[in-house]
Amino acid sequence: MTQDADRSNAPRVVLVTAAARGLGLAVARAFKVRGDSVHVSWRSSSAAVPLLQREFGREFVHRVDLARATDAEQLVAEVVALEGRLDVLVHPVGEFKAGSLERATPNDAAHMFESNVTTAMHVFAAARAALRGCRGNALFFGVAGLDSLRGRRDTALYAAAKSALLVLVRSWALEEGAHGVRVNAVSPGVIPHADADPLTLDAKLHARIPLGRAGTPEDIARAALFLCSDEARYVTGVDLPVSGGWLS
C-alpha cells in the first residue's frame, strides 16, 4: 500500500454541526460508515438526541447554539479535548425560509444571515487553529445556482445569505491555503427528506430537473465525503453544485 493510499483510508476526527436530522445527519452517517470518529451537534431537535447518542455515542453528541461564539468555542474545545485533534469540519447549518421580498422584514433578513452566515463565522473561527494543526478540511453548505447571481422570486433572502457565505468560503480558502487547510462548499439542489421544506416535494419541479429526478441526502453525503477526502487534496475554494443540473 502506498503512503497516499494509507493516508486516504486513515480514520479522522470529524465534526458535523446541525446533524440531528436531514442533510447533516446523512453526512454524519456517511463519515461514520467510512470509519471516522464523528462528533455531531444539535440545537433544538431534542427528540432526536437518544437516537444520536445510540448511533454516535453519548460523548460525541453536543448541544450548542452556534449563533453564540462562546458555544462554538466550547464545542470545538470539547472535541479537541476528547480526541486531541480535529481533521474535518462540516457545517450544514442554515435555516431556509421562502417568501417574496415584498413581504420580508429587516428582522427576517437579520435572522437569515445569523443562521447562515454568523454561525459559519463562529464555528470556523473556533476550529481554525485545530484545522491548521492537522492540515484539515472545512465544508460549508450553499444552495444551487449561487454563481449566476440570478434574482429569486421566493427565496431571495436565503440566496442572499448563502451568496455571502460563498464569498466567505472562497476568502477562507485564500487565507488558509498557506496553512494546508482546504475550505469548500457543497450546494444542494432539490433534496426532499423528512425535514425539508414542502416545496421540495413538488413533482412539477422535479420534472424540470435535467437529470429527471430530485436528489437524495445520500447524494449530498457522497459529495461531502469527496470534498473532504484525500482524492480532492488539490481542491479548495470550490462550490460544488449537487443538483442534477438544476439552475446550472
XYZ file of C-alpha atoms in Angstrom:
248
model
C 0.000 0.000 0.000
C 1.340 3.440 -0.924
C 1.723 6.222 1.600
C -1.072 8.209 -0.136
C -3.462 5.239 -0.045
C -2.720 4.674 3.614
C -3.375 8.323 4.382
C -6.633 8.427 2.424
C -8.032 5.444 4.340
C -6.968 6.594 7.796
C -9.753 7.400 10.298
C -10.210 11.082 11.034
C -11.900 13.202 13.666
C -14.951 14.829 12.082
C -17.360 17.406 13.474
C -20.736 17.758 11.741
C -22.933 20.554 13.041
C -26.737 20.513 12.807
C -26.645 16.741 12.496
C -29.826 15.850 14.372
C -31.782 15.452 11.149
C -31.852 15.992 7.401
C -28.714 16.506 5.353
C -26.470 16.962 8.369
C -27.458 13.559 9.735
C -26.931 11.888 6.346
C -23.444 13.388 6.108
C -22.540 12.383 9.669
C -23.640 8.817 8.996
C -21.563 8.660 5.819
C -18.412 9.711 7.655
C -19.118 7.167 10.393
C -19.548 4.386 7.812
C -16.182 5.430 6.405
C -14.691 4.688 9.823
C -14.151 8.216 11.099
C -14.672 9.358 14.680
C -17.739 11.569 14.223
C -18.980 14.254 16.595
C -22.383 15.816 15.975
C -24.086 18.902 17.341
C -27.721 19.879 17.727
C -29.580 22.963 18.885
C -33.326 22.365 19.182
C -34.133 18.824 17.988
C -34.138 17.299 21.466
C -36.347 14.389 20.427
C -33.527 13.108 18.219
C -30.904 13.072 20.967
C -31.458 9.488 22.254
C -31.063 8.140 18.717
C -27.967 10.262 18.128
C -26.411 9.063 21.365
C -27.054 5.432 20.497
C -25.694 5.869 16.989
C -22.656 8.052 17.630
C -22.031 7.691 21.372
C -23.109 9.873 24.269
C -19.889 11.874 24.488
C -19.955 12.505 20.735
C -23.277 14.397 20.821
C -23.117 18.094 21.744
C -25.833 20.665 22.289
C -24.857 24.155 21.098
C -26.291 27.336 19.671
C -23.740 28.396 17.075
C -25.216 31.868 16.858
C -23.175 32.364 20.053
C -19.404 32.498 19.616
C -18.848 31.051 23.081
C -20.875 27.951 22.197
C -18.802 27.412 19.055
C -15.590 27.759 21.051
C -16.823 25.324 23.691
C -17.903 22.797 21.050
C -14.531 22.695 19.331
C -12.712 22.657 22.678
C -14.730 19.613 23.782
C -13.931 17.726 20.586
C -10.228 18.530 20.741
C -10.040 17.712 24.456
C -11.531 14.273 23.811
C -9.779 13.457 20.533
C -6.611 15.552 20.569
C -7.334 16.894 17.078
C -9.961 17.962 14.554
C -9.478 16.936 10.925
C -12.781 17.811 9.273
C -15.450 20.417 9.990
C -18.765 20.123 8.134
C -21.259 22.922 8.733
C -24.725 22.352 7.191
C -26.367 24.942 9.458
C -28.650 27.432 7.741
C -32.365 27.908 8.068
C -34.491 28.200 4.946
C -37.482 30.482 4.576
C -39.435 31.073 1.387
C -41.329 34.242 0.612
C -41.179 37.364 -1.511
C -39.080 40.387 -0.637
C -42.273 42.447 -0.652
C -43.372 40.629 2.494
C -39.934 40.300 4.105
C -38.811 42.431 7.033
C -35.360 43.535 8.186
C -35.759 41.087 11.072
C -36.284 38.276 8.568
C -33.066 39.271 6.834
C -31.141 39.503 10.101
C -32.337 36.057 11.150
C -31.452 34.524 7.784
C -27.940 35.966 7.881
C -27.423 34.971 11.509
C -28.371 31.385 10.775
C -26.458 31.003 7.511
C -23.501 33.378 7.892
C -22.879 34.234 11.541
C -22.933 30.608 12.690
C -20.387 29.742 9.988
C -18.097 32.568 11.071
C -18.307 31.482 14.697
C -17.592 27.814 14.114
C -14.789 28.386 11.625
C -13.099 30.898 13.903
C -13.303 28.359 16.716
C -11.971 25.494 14.576
C -9.314 27.353 12.594
C -6.336 26.581 14.855
C -7.237 22.906 15.190
C -7.688 22.534 11.432
C -4.360 24.218 10.799
C -2.727 21.822 13.241
C -3.630 18.805 11.098
C -3.926 20.483 7.668
C -7.622 19.672 7.713
C -10.761 20.441 5.764
C -13.820 22.623 6.239
C -17.017 22.223 4.258
C -19.988 24.594 4.237
C -23.423 24.277 2.648
C -24.635 26.664 -0.024
C -27.553 26.312 -2.424
C -27.630 25.530 -6.136
C -27.493 28.467 -8.555
C -25.413 30.908 -6.475
C -22.801 31.641 -9.143
C -25.374 33.025 -11.536
C -26.461 35.705 -9.040
C -29.924 35.337 -10.507
C -32.905 37.041 -8.912
C -35.235 34.870 -6.853
C -38.988 35.268 -6.613
C -39.494 33.199 -3.456
C -36.076 32.634 -1.865
C -34.211 35.936 -2.218
C -33.163 36.317 1.421
C -31.956 32.740 1.622
C -29.979 33.030 -1.616
C -28.500 36.353 -0.486
C -27.312 34.821 2.774
C -25.849 31.793 1.015
C -24.130 34.075 -1.512
C -22.476 35.912 1.373
C -21.408 32.584 2.814
C -19.865 31.583 -0.507
C -17.723 34.746 -0.504
C -16.525 33.782 2.984
C -15.734 30.225 1.877
C -13.621 31.422 -1.027
C -11.908 34.003 1.162
C -11.160 31.446 3.886
C -9.702 29.197 1.202
C -7.332 32.017 0.197
C -6.316 32.697 3.792
C -5.889 29.099 4.858
C -4.137 27.665 1.804
C -0.736 28.563 3.221
C -1.592 26.503 6.309
C -2.672 23.462 4.321
C -6.347 23.854 5.200
C -8.867 23.361 2.402
C -12.230 25.162 2.534
C -15.044 24.284 0.131
C -18.809 24.425 -0.260
C -21.378 21.924 -1.447
C -24.611 23.356 -2.824
C -27.643 21.057 -2.819
C -30.447 21.429 -5.313
C -33.903 19.981 -4.707
C -33.401 17.363 -1.982
C -36.619 16.048 -0.401
C -36.346 14.470 3.034
C -38.461 14.209 6.155
C -37.492 17.652 7.439
C -37.236 19.515 4.126
C -39.445 22.376 3.008
C -42.647 21.166 1.306
C -41.515 22.978 -1.853
C -39.023 20.155 -2.426
C -41.903 17.673 -2.837
C -43.352 19.388 -5.916
C -43.457 16.789 -8.727
C -43.660 19.541 -11.362
C -40.415 20.969 -10.007
C -38.766 17.532 -10.128
C -39.748 17.183 -13.790
C -37.804 20.371 -14.612
C -34.520 18.984 -13.224
C -32.256 17.979 -16.150
C -31.424 14.563 -14.666
C -35.136 13.896 -14.256
C -35.332 13.402 -10.511
C -34.888 15.108 -7.200
C -31.723 14.455 -5.240
C -31.328 12.418 -2.068
C -29.492 13.131 1.188
C -27.100 10.359 0.188
C -26.190 12.292 -2.979
C -25.112 15.183 -0.772
C -23.266 12.919 1.644
C -21.217 11.372 -1.175
C -20.217 14.833 -2.394
C -19.234 15.841 1.139
C -17.060 12.741 1.514
C -15.311 13.516 -1.749
C -14.597 17.182 -1.000
C -13.144 16.237 2.391
C -11.137 13.296 1.039
C -7.524 12.997 0.026
C -8.720 12.465 -3.545
C -9.681 16.156 -3.502
C -6.398 17.261 -1.952
C -5.859 19.920 -4.650
C -9.407 21.313 -4.441
C -10.112 24.404 -2.379
C -12.345 27.462 -2.698
C -14.826 25.431 -4.761
C -18.620 25.486 -4.694
C -19.815 22.084 -5.903
C -23.464 22.085 -7.025
C -25.165 18.741 -6.375
C -28.411 19.494 -8.144
C -28.882 17.206 -11.120
C -28.282 20.235 -13.341
C -30.955 22.345 -11.637
C -30.199 26.084 -12.029
C -26.982 25.324 -13.935
